XYZ file of C-alpha atoms in Angstrom:
703
model
C -104.151 123.937 14.557
C -101.323 121.588 12.231
C -103.563 118.965 11.877
C -101.183 115.892 10.818
C -103.166 113.946 8.218
C -101.203 111.022 6.996
C -102.768 111.359 3.225
C -100.747 114.265 2.714
C -97.828 114.256 5.619
C -97.544 110.319 5.504
C -97.069 110.536 1.475
C -94.829 114.235 1.857
C -92.626 112.513 4.999
C -91.703 109.715 2.020
C -89.457 112.288 0.886
C -88.155 113.054 4.169
C -86.304 110.690 7.447
C -85.083 111.038 6.240
C -80.326 111.257 9.103
C -61.949 110.063 24.272
C -62.329 109.079 27.445
C -60.430 111.691 29.548
C -58.623 109.415 31.549
C -55.964 110.597 34.478
C -52.248 110.358 33.981
C -52.050 106.874 36.133
C -54.584 105.183 33.821
C -54.803 104.103 30.070
C -57.787 102.854 28.380
C -58.385 102.807 24.730
C -61.746 105.224 23.963
C -65.210 104.177 24.584
C -65.817 104.622 20.540
C -64.088 103.774 17.565
C -62.201 106.642 16.098
C -62.531 107.834 12.550
C -59.561 108.185 10.015
C -58.823 112.241 9.432
C -60.861 111.347 5.568
C -64.011 112.019 7.349
C -62.902 115.397 8.955
C -60.077 118.044 9.351
C -59.426 116.691 12.878
C -61.090 114.431 15.224
C -63.718 115.561 18.167
C -62.384 114.715 21.382
C -64.406 114.222 24.404
C -66.832 117.399 24.001
C -64.382 119.329 22.097
C -66.489 119.082 18.598
C -64.483 119.760 15.570
C -66.891 120.344 13.069
C -66.787 118.054 9.883
C -65.208 119.603 6.929
C -68.209 118.510 5.042
C -70.455 120.585 7.207
C -68.507 123.981 7.331
C -67.350 123.840 3.729
C -65.065 126.168 1.588
C -61.982 124.681 3.619
C -62.916 126.522 7.084
C -62.409 125.590 10.208
C -65.172 126.393 13.025
C -62.994 129.145 13.861
C -63.014 130.673 10.220
C -66.807 129.974 9.829
C -68.802 133.074 10.618
C -71.609 131.483 11.783
C -72.398 129.466 15.120
C -71.774 125.536 15.004
C -72.515 122.866 17.211
C -71.101 119.004 17.056
C -72.884 116.824 19.129
C -69.809 114.310 19.652
C -69.529 110.343 19.597
C -68.556 110.912 23.451
C -71.693 113.078 23.958
C -73.910 110.417 22.739
C -72.208 107.562 24.183
C -72.424 109.051 27.808
C -75.802 110.002 27.551
C -76.909 106.547 25.498
C -78.347 108.961 23.125
C -79.823 106.857 20.160
C -81.864 108.842 18.195
C -81.752 112.009 16.589
C -84.825 113.427 18.819
C -82.511 113.194 22.172
C -79.577 114.402 20.269
C -80.929 117.612 18.787
C -82.457 117.864 22.510
C -78.897 118.864 23.402
C -78.342 121.210 20.812
C -78.435 124.889 21.748
C -81.103 127.025 20.162
C -82.777 123.417 18.911
C -86.080 122.674 19.756
C -87.635 119.873 19.197
C -90.972 119.489 18.537
C -92.437 115.628 18.854
C -95.538 116.133 17.292
C -96.759 112.356 17.245
C -95.013 109.301 18.603
C -93.376 108.637 14.955
C -93.222 111.987 13.678
C -90.552 114.879 14.650
C -89.952 118.164 13.747
C -87.267 120.752 14.648
C -86.989 124.407 14.891
C -83.894 126.739 15.450
C -83.901 130.784 15.739
C -87.828 130.180 15.613
C -88.308 128.351 12.202
C -88.381 124.810 10.943
C -85.009 123.173 10.242
C -85.539 121.779 6.798
C -82.489 121.624 5.404
C -80.421 117.874 6.192
C -77.101 116.691 4.978
C -75.252 113.072 5.253
C -71.576 114.057 4.853
C -72.588 117.226 3.499
C -74.178 115.754 0.637
C -77.679 117.857 0.959
C -81.357 116.342 0.803
C -83.101 119.332 -0.687
C -86.013 117.126 -0.903
C -86.205 116.530 2.966
C -89.218 118.040 4.480
C -89.037 119.631 8.299
C -90.333 116.240 9.379
C -88.219 113.079 10.405
C -90.478 110.312 10.889
C -89.291 106.794 12.808
C -86.702 108.942 15.163
C -83.552 108.671 12.969
C -81.296 106.151 14.512
C -77.291 107.258 14.956
C -75.844 103.602 14.964
C -74.100 105.047 12.084
C -73.031 108.027 12.556
C -69.858 109.852 14.288
C -71.499 112.771 15.135
C -74.040 115.412 14.520
C -72.956 118.990 13.432
C -75.394 122.096 13.779
C -74.556 124.632 11.742
C -76.860 127.533 13.165
C -78.559 130.118 10.807
C -78.656 130.341 6.665
C -76.622 128.580 4.917
C -77.779 129.183 1.340
C -74.434 129.024 -0.106
C -73.091 126.066 1.355
C -76.392 123.649 1.647
C -78.319 124.793 -1.292
C -81.513 125.890 0.629
C -81.680 129.745 2.358
C -83.594 128.795 5.617
C -82.294 130.884 8.229
C -82.867 128.334 10.898
C -80.047 125.516 10.998
C -78.649 122.547 9.118
C -77.890 119.535 10.392
C -75.303 117.347 8.994
C -74.748 113.565 10.036
C -71.287 112.408 9.481
C -70.720 108.929 8.712
C -68.916 106.783 10.860
C -66.034 105.763 8.212
C -63.336 102.150 7.620
C -60.438 102.866 10.028
C -56.697 102.161 9.509
C -56.583 99.732 12.424
C -58.516 97.020 13.526
C -61.429 98.092 16.136
C -64.389 96.584 17.586
C -67.487 97.865 20.042
C -70.583 95.794 21.273
C -73.223 97.583 23.364
C -75.776 95.881 25.140
C -78.570 97.702 26.940
C -81.550 97.062 29.024
C -84.314 99.753 30.350
C -87.318 101.090 31.692
C -90.637 99.212 29.584
C -88.824 96.527 28.436
C -86.269 98.379 26.268
C -83.274 96.177 25.059
C -80.947 97.226 22.033
C -77.592 96.007 21.061
C -74.728 97.771 19.032
C -72.068 96.712 16.840
C -69.802 98.242 15.198
C -66.695 96.774 13.575
C -63.687 98.543 11.505
C -60.385 97.713 9.832
C -58.244 96.983 7.259
C -59.423 94.288 4.687
C -55.949 93.806 2.770
C -52.465 93.626 4.367
C -51.282 96.923 2.456
C -54.184 98.789 4.309
C -55.402 99.759 0.668
C -58.985 98.611 1.281
C -60.609 99.261 4.469
C -64.299 98.551 5.743
C -66.799 98.846 8.105
C -69.396 97.291 9.560
C -72.083 98.678 11.618
C -75.643 97.005 12.942
C -77.863 97.932 15.900
C -81.356 96.657 17.245
C -83.443 98.346 18.999
C -86.603 97.318 20.791
C -89.213 98.284 23.920
C -92.695 99.846 25.063
C -92.973 103.078 26.204
C -94.461 104.701 28.773
C -98.199 105.526 26.512
C -100.909 102.938 26.122
C -100.090 100.569 23.693
C -97.295 101.926 22.097
C -94.182 99.930 21.273
C -91.358 100.336 18.652
C -88.446 98.114 16.855
C -85.764 99.561 14.974
C -83.378 97.348 12.826
C -80.084 99.223 11.485
C -77.398 97.633 9.089
C -74.776 99.120 7.271
C -71.713 98.514 5.715
C -68.709 100.462 3.758
C -65.772 99.892 1.961
C -62.806 102.764 1.084
C -60.398 101.796 -1.787
C -56.905 103.677 -2.406
C -57.248 103.496 -5.929
C -53.842 105.313 -5.925
C -51.903 107.258 -4.321
C -54.251 110.249 -5.442
C -57.411 108.954 -5.668
C -59.981 107.127 -2.844
C -63.005 105.440 -3.247
C -65.661 104.873 -0.674
C -68.992 102.912 -0.687
C -71.601 102.435 1.641
C -75.059 101.155 2.110
C -77.511 101.350 4.843
C -80.999 99.895 5.535
C -83.111 101.611 8.375
C -86.386 99.668 9.335
C -88.809 101.499 12.095
C -92.086 99.516 12.672
C -94.041 101.209 15.430
C -97.412 99.901 16.978
C -100.162 101.877 18.930
C -98.683 104.926 16.796
C -100.625 108.213 17.251
C -101.418 110.390 14.565
C -101.689 114.017 16.010
C -102.003 113.623 19.868
C -104.220 114.125 22.545
C -107.005 117.091 22.496
C -105.971 119.808 24.899
C -109.242 121.914 24.478
C -112.999 120.471 23.784
C -115.270 121.997 21.010
C -116.010 124.959 23.238
C -112.035 125.576 24.022
C -112.514 124.169 27.493
C -109.012 122.405 28.474
C -109.739 118.792 28.629
C -107.715 116.982 32.284
C -106.020 113.640 31.910
C -105.525 111.178 34.954
C -101.792 110.152 33.775
C -99.044 110.931 31.450
C -99.727 107.172 29.805
C -103.127 108.330 28.193
C -102.616 107.647 24.369
C -105.152 107.737 21.334
C -103.490 104.945 19.086
C -104.938 101.880 19.114
C -104.457 98.293 19.267
C -104.581 98.592 14.944
C -102.839 101.737 14.727
C -98.877 101.108 13.255
C -96.433 103.435 11.162
C -93.658 101.699 9.454
C -90.810 103.155 7.430
C -88.324 101.447 5.819
C -84.925 103.313 4.442
C -82.348 101.954 2.137
C -79.624 104.503 1.261
C -76.058 103.935 -0.966
C -73.656 106.352 -1.971
C -70.075 106.169 -3.601
C -67.943 108.890 -3.579
C -64.554 109.774 -4.897
C -62.168 111.589 -3.844
C -58.835 112.991 -6.089
C -55.912 114.798 -5.277
C -54.595 116.775 -8.020
C -51.199 118.172 -6.159
C -50.719 121.537 -4.536
C -53.503 121.418 -2.182
C -56.186 121.266 -4.853
C -58.803 118.291 -4.321
C -62.165 117.168 -5.765
C -64.926 115.335 -4.727
C -67.604 113.295 -6.661
C -70.572 112.145 -4.286
C -73.683 110.346 -5.750
C -76.538 109.386 -3.687
C -79.327 107.031 -4.053
C -82.237 106.674 -1.489
C -85.477 104.534 -1.542
C -88.259 105.149 1.319
C -91.589 103.103 1.881
C -94.607 103.907 4.376
C -97.147 101.580 5.297
C -99.531 102.835 8.188
C -102.972 102.511 9.859
C -103.576 105.933 11.329
C -106.649 107.555 13.485
C -107.061 111.111 14.067
C -109.213 112.836 16.669
C -110.404 116.140 15.156
C -112.435 117.257 17.770
C -114.112 116.316 21.351
C -117.858 117.267 22.858
C -118.637 115.330 26.287
C -117.305 112.096 25.658
C -117.988 112.505 22.011
C -115.156 112.361 19.535
C -114.953 113.311 15.834
C -112.338 111.096 14.541
C -110.775 110.563 11.120
C -108.729 106.918 9.899
C -107.065 105.406 6.939
C -104.899 103.376 5.510
C -101.508 104.929 3.362
C -99.110 103.445 1.382
C -96.115 105.432 -0.304
C -92.819 105.518 -1.603
C -90.008 107.812 -2.608
C -86.835 107.369 -4.673
C -84.587 109.828 -4.561
C -81.116 110.553 -6.628
C -78.504 113.039 -5.592
C -74.906 114.279 -6.941
C -72.620 116.645 -6.287
C -69.223 117.294 -7.615
C -66.818 119.619 -5.889
C -63.292 121.123 -6.843
C -61.422 122.759 -3.978
C -58.271 124.524 -3.604
C -55.823 127.712 -2.684
C -55.126 130.414 -5.245
C -52.679 133.206 -5.093
C -53.964 137.382 -5.715
C -52.054 140.108 -4.916
C -49.285 138.328 -3.201
C -51.968 136.668 -0.594
C -53.257 132.769 -0.580
C -56.807 132.134 -0.594
C -59.207 129.155 -1.141
C -61.415 128.567 -3.582
C -64.557 126.071 -3.806
C -66.994 125.608 -6.861
C -69.013 122.639 -7.936
C -72.514 121.757 -9.058
C -75.200 119.618 -7.261
C -78.444 117.552 -8.932
C -81.446 116.187 -7.135
C -84.392 114.222 -8.168
C -87.108 112.574 -6.315
C -89.996 110.821 -7.360
C -92.761 110.049 -5.057
C -96.176 108.183 -5.104
C -98.757 106.893 -2.839
C -101.981 106.150 -2.323
C -104.735 106.594 0.905
C -107.697 104.191 1.483
C -110.424 104.941 3.521
C -113.778 103.420 4.292
C -115.808 105.119 1.897
C -115.653 107.678 -1.110
C -118.558 109.807 0.281
C -117.858 110.454 3.960
C -114.153 109.316 3.804
C -113.197 107.788 6.739
C -114.810 110.169 8.878
C -116.963 108.994 12.106
C -118.237 109.698 15.609
C -117.216 107.788 18.643
C -116.714 107.973 22.546
C -113.629 109.228 23.423
C -112.845 107.161 26.329
C -113.212 104.283 24.237
C -110.566 105.653 22.209
C -108.330 106.213 25.372
C -109.129 102.581 26.387
C -108.108 101.229 22.943
C -111.411 100.119 21.968
C -112.226 101.958 18.715
C -112.492 99.458 15.913
C -110.735 99.734 12.742
C -112.464 100.311 9.595
C -112.267 98.846 6.726
C -110.131 100.972 4.454
C -111.662 99.340 1.292
C -112.110 102.075 -1.132
C -109.990 105.059 -2.687
C -109.620 107.185 -5.514
C -107.147 109.046 -7.880
C -108.109 112.255 -5.307
C -106.473 109.933 -2.588
C -103.192 110.071 -4.511
C -100.040 111.353 -5.262
C -97.590 111.187 -7.921
C -95.100 113.718 -8.893
C -91.602 114.312 -9.206
C -89.273 117.142 -8.135
C -85.624 118.228 -9.546
C -83.167 120.730 -7.922
C -80.465 121.822 -10.103
C -77.506 124.709 -8.533
C -73.884 125.549 -9.223
C -72.079 127.239 -6.475
C -68.954 128.818 -6.069
C -67.130 130.637 -2.859
C -64.137 131.891 -1.726
C -62.334 132.445 1.491
C -59.756 135.671 0.643
C -57.215 136.359 3.537
C -57.386 140.049 3.151
C -54.601 140.539 6.016
C -52.836 138.298 8.205
C -55.638 139.070 10.576
C -59.081 139.717 8.235
C -60.702 137.100 6.186
C -63.426 137.470 3.592
C -65.712 134.726 2.676
C -67.992 135.257 -0.277
C -70.044 133.592 -2.976
C -73.134 132.294 -4.379
C -75.264 129.366 -5.359
C -77.424 129.472 -8.427
C -80.684 126.824 -8.017
C -83.523 125.498 -10.607
C -86.212 123.982 -9.114
C -88.972 122.162 -10.931
C -91.806 120.031 -9.790
C -94.699 118.056 -12.107
C -97.415 115.551 -11.580
C -100.499 115.315 -9.195
C -101.259 115.285 -5.716
C -104.693 114.764 -4.063
C -106.368 115.971 -7.429
C -104.622 118.873 -7.924
C -101.638 119.932 -9.527
C -98.436 119.507 -8.212
C -96.242 122.198 -10.309
C -93.061 124.117 -9.006
C -90.950 126.297 -11.424
C -87.755 128.421 -10.293
C -84.766 129.136 -12.896
C -81.630 131.042 -12.149
C -82.118 131.841 -8.519
C -79.186 133.338 -6.787
C -78.473 133.242 -3.350
C -75.278 135.211 -2.205
C -73.659 134.678 1.161
C -70.785 137.253 2.612
C -69.236 137.136 5.700
C -65.884 138.867 7.644
C -63.922 136.905 10.217
C -61.537 139.447 12.520
C -58.584 137.683 14.213
C -57.890 139.678 17.423
C -55.291 137.030 18.439
C -54.444 133.370 18.173
C -57.499 132.491 20.532
C -60.449 134.998 19.974
C -62.026 136.206 16.971
C -65.285 138.538 15.670
C -67.171 137.878 12.622
C -70.340 138.651 11.275
C -72.007 137.294 7.943
C -75.111 138.198 5.759
C -77.255 135.980 2.834
C -80.081 135.928 1.549
C -82.995 132.922 2.347
C -84.285 131.553 -0.567
C -85.916 127.877 -0.423
C -89.160 125.748 -2.713
C -91.964 124.901 -0.227
C -92.310 121.042 -1.563
C -95.576 119.697 -0.562
C -96.707 123.070 1.319
C -100.345 123.749 -0.609
C -102.091 127.095 -0.414
C -105.909 127.252 -0.149
C -105.436 127.925 -3.936
C -104.576 124.049 -4.222
C -101.389 125.758 -5.518
C -97.698 125.486 -3.967
C -96.761 128.275 -1.856
C -94.048 130.376 -3.459
C -90.534 129.872 -2.093
C -89.459 131.368 1.308
C -87.546 134.250 0.367
C -85.412 137.122 3.120
C -82.443 137.971 4.859
C -80.427 136.656 7.763
C -77.451 138.252 9.518
C -75.336 137.368 12.510
C -72.686 138.596 14.011
C -70.691 136.987 16.643
C -67.419 136.262 18.894
C -65.418 133.129 19.053
C -62.935 132.503 21.410
C -60.883 129.633 22.677
C -59.577 129.410 26.276
C -58.015 126.478 28.480
C -55.094 125.599 26.374
C -57.740 125.894 23.567
C -59.498 122.805 25.005
C -62.437 125.142 25.677
C -64.405 125.786 22.728
C -66.635 129.672 23.401
C -69.186 131.055 20.852
C -71.334 134.410 21.240
C -73.793 135.205 18.665
C -76.601 137.504 17.735
C -78.869 137.290 14.909
C -81.700 138.821 13.157
C -84.209 137.359 10.514
C -86.476 138.389 8.305
C -88.483 135.742 5.996
C -91.347 135.570 3.827
C -93.814 133.404 2.799
C -93.258 131.504 5.756
C -96.554 128.885 5.857
C -99.371 129.541 8.290
C -102.032 126.719 9.060
C -105.274 127.809 7.001
C -106.913 124.562 8.259
C -108.110 121.514 6.364
C -109.852 121.481 3.002
C -111.499 118.062 3.125
C -108.172 116.421 1.594
C -105.317 118.029 2.850
C -104.041 120.501 4.975
C -103.650 123.692 3.421
C -101.875 126.889 3.875
C -101.384 130.727 3.739
C -98.141 133.074 3.265
C -97.057 134.867 6.123
C -94.143 137.502 7.102
C -92.324 137.247 10.125
C -88.916 138.753 11.668
C -86.984 137.287 14.595
C -83.993 138.129 16.775
C -81.964 136.883 19.485
C -78.745 135.858 21.384
C -76.758 132.255 21.496
C -74.211 131.644 23.846
C -72.016 128.062 23.395
C -69.611 126.583 25.542
C -68.095 123.112 24.346
C -64.870 121.381 25.639
C -62.672 120.523 28.393
C -63.237 122.823 31.628
C -61.053 121.112 33.631
C -59.023 117.776 33.894
C -61.465 115.110 33.253
C -64.604 117.499 33.275
C -66.248 117.573 29.330
C -69.022 120.535 28.927
C -71.546 121.069 26.344
C -73.866 123.682 27.063
C -75.690 126.720 25.524
C -78.135 129.759 26.304
C -81.033 131.013 23.451
C -82.919 134.025 23.230
C -85.305 134.254 20.682
C -88.433 136.757 19.605
C -90.596 136.239 16.490
C -93.019 138.856 15.081
C -95.291 139.221 12.760
C -95.640 141.563 10.026
C -97.972 143.705 12.842
C -94.845 143.625 14.837
C -97.105 141.209 17.605
C -94.971 138.393 18.793
C -95.748 135.363 16.990
C -95.226 131.773 17.520
C -95.547 131.507 20.916
C -94.985 127.695 20.667
C -91.276 128.162 20.179
C -89.511 129.484 24.021
C -88.412 132.724 24.410
C -85.664 131.120 26.458
C -83.903 127.926 26.806
C -80.937 126.254 28.110
C -79.065 122.794 27.110
C -76.148 121.540 28.870
C -74.177 118.268 29.313
C -71.250 117.615 31.256
C -69.277 114.478 32.639
C -66.461 114.566 35.584
C -63.537 111.648 35.710
C -63.124 111.055 39.122
C -59.099 112.088 39.931
C -59.217 109.021 42.919
C -61.089 106.791 40.788
C -60.260 107.797 37.445
C -62.100 104.473 36.205
C -65.360 106.164 37.223
C -67.023 108.972 35.289
C -70.042 111.144 36.693
C -72.717 113.591 34.501
C -75.525 115.225 34.176
C -77.609 116.694 31.378
C -80.144 119.598 31.925
C -82.374 121.228 30.206
C -84.780 124.082 30.956
C -86.971 126.373 28.567
C -89.903 129.432 29.755
C -93.458 128.547 28.880
C -94.849 128.168 25.836
C -99.007 128.204 24.439
C -100.902 128.550 21.470
C -101.199 132.017 19.823
C -105.037 131.881 19.840
C -105.900 130.118 22.544
C -103.983 130.518 26.005
C -105.670 127.448 27.556
C -103.221 125.614 25.594
C -100.173 126.081 27.670
C -97.166 124.747 28.659
C -95.470 126.306 31.990
C -91.997 126.641 32.307
C -89.938 123.754 33.107
C -86.889 121.828 33.401
C -85.202 118.313 33.347
C -82.577 116.553 34.470
C -80.901 113.324 33.257
C -77.992 111.649 35.180
C -75.073 108.958 33.941
C -72.859 107.393 36.047
C -69.953 104.982 34.128
C -66.919 102.100 35.536
C -64.316 101.103 33.146
C -63.730 97.536 34.979
C -61.100 96.623 32.658
C -59.411 97.801 29.276
C -62.118 96.159 27.801
C -65.207 96.305 29.658
C -67.182 98.900 31.131
C -70.916 99.647 32.321
C -72.956 102.820 32.950
C -75.911 103.392 34.437
C -78.523 106.396 33.182
C -81.665 107.959 35.316
C -83.585 109.893 32.900
C -86.037 113.033 34.225
C -84.634 112.337 37.585
C -87.525 114.995 39.030
C -90.169 112.667 37.212
C -91.337 116.363 35.727
C -94.686 115.902 33.921
C -94.360 117.920 30.701
C -96.091 118.354 27.272
C -93.625 117.500 24.521
C -94.719 119.867 22.129
C -97.077 122.908 20.676
C -95.823 122.666 17.498
C -97.688 125.082 14.769
C -100.237 126.302 17.757
C -101.397 122.728 18.056
C -104.466 121.866 20.130
C -103.127 118.135 20.590
C -100.044 117.278 22.635
C -98.729 114.045 24.422
C -96.625 113.798 27.699
C -92.976 113.564 28.077
C -91.247 110.412 29.281
C -91.669 110.064 33.107
C -88.731 108.799 34.950
C -86.405 106.110 33.738
C -83.200 103.795 33.989
C -81.256 102.070 31.213
C -78.208 99.946 32.240
C -75.370 99.257 29.805
C -72.763 97.032 29.299
C -69.933 97.621 26.834
C -67.275 95.592 25.329
C -64.417 96.777 22.886
C -60.981 95.712 21.402
């Protein structure tokens, strides 16, 4: 069981969080979203035909040229199904499993391993843990790209799961505006405002302003949330060769009745606990989780001519967390073993990357070269407050009283240095990669990143120390074009990823993740290149994976384990027929421990994901669609009484374009009202139920 103790994970979490409508020919309607300019992507995604950002694939590669699977969740797909947070977005990505471990903390897995590589416009966040707090809002992002498999060359970390890249909306060359309003079940309401366009007559200065407000209650007792996002961007054409873009965003996530851990699924004797309804929650009127994040960036792009260019990016981020939490560690009859505390934490990050890219000639053929350097630093401070120093905030109380929300709040009046964190982590790396054209139809991608990582400071009375210099992560891949539409590929890379904030039983940080990852596959484009198809086989070996070893009285500790995984991924995205858009995929994965036994049974072996919409040819103003997901059963590795049977979810949508400016939509989620557990992540013995049937109604105005 992985206990989510806020004194550790809340402070650790301060490093995290962080993130064309098809119409009939006889109907002319503007797009239902504000389009980005080519500043962001080589080509703008259309409908569900995802075109990965160049910041995702790196090395000047297109999706077809990248020897790995890529999933793009487009703005159109997000808008159609009213997906406003990262949790719902990644539930649409084939091969990604969303592990909502608490009301306000979510982890993600892919190919059997945690996703801990997140980027913003390709800028890696090396100190992001596998946890995102507060369900990062998607108001300021144009699309989300998921690059499947290990990506040490391109992202700076070799985790074999996936890399998630949040692609920002950018200032546009023409004036555009959009306002979305929606109301839904449990008093949910949301407003989005997005305005962009030139700020000078010549258009050499462009801007964009984004605002969103999201507030509502929940199917879970006593839980409510409020998210506010404000973002502004300015782009300056300093010269014909230089463009400077600056941006600032404020993300505030505030929730009440938050849970720390979830509902206990078994008692202290291992017997299953049954609940009367899915609204049960251990959150109390006095529990809350507030996360406020500020992020600023500056980006300079310079065109040297002859297709050579350089990009210099710097990002600063500040995160502040403030929480009151209650955790239920065990239940015997009506007696609950509980723990509570108050935590305050703050983290400051500074990140920078310089990259140069362009073509070169060798042996009579033209190739592509990319090289650069990256730097990252984070300073994290935090303090936990308990009821007393001798016993902390451990106490026995009525479990029925917890479920009823009647547990009184402790005083949280004392603290000590053993309940504090104050440390700094840094990463430095240099990288180089090339795309070699060996023949007209054969391409070789090769490169490496050399990484140095350092950490110093104190964490809960133990030394926080990391030192690894000159670690090289090589990457190589081949792509063979069978014809203009189809290609086959293979790739291999080493895995190397420092494990910040993962403490072993000796009180020291675990050694870095190491291993290797291999992938082979085929990519094709059919239906006049409107529909993209991908099939991939993957195999991964990984050492020093963190395995939960319990609670040492101060923090959760881990032992290293060795795992192997293999599997299959299938994906289709684009336009199947005129007006019929699709994003769908199937994944099979098996994870084995070093004894060859199946491990990590909380990861579904088989899963299906799909979104489809259709614009009616007889009534082109109307669009209908469905979103489906299905997975096989999951269970705790050591207690089969803790399990979730196979289940499927169905969401429906319909929208109607009233005229060129106004549209309305209805979204009905979990149509069958399926009851299911959200997650058994890391062999948890606690879980919460997913949302029952719910409805959202929306009105959109656009210009």
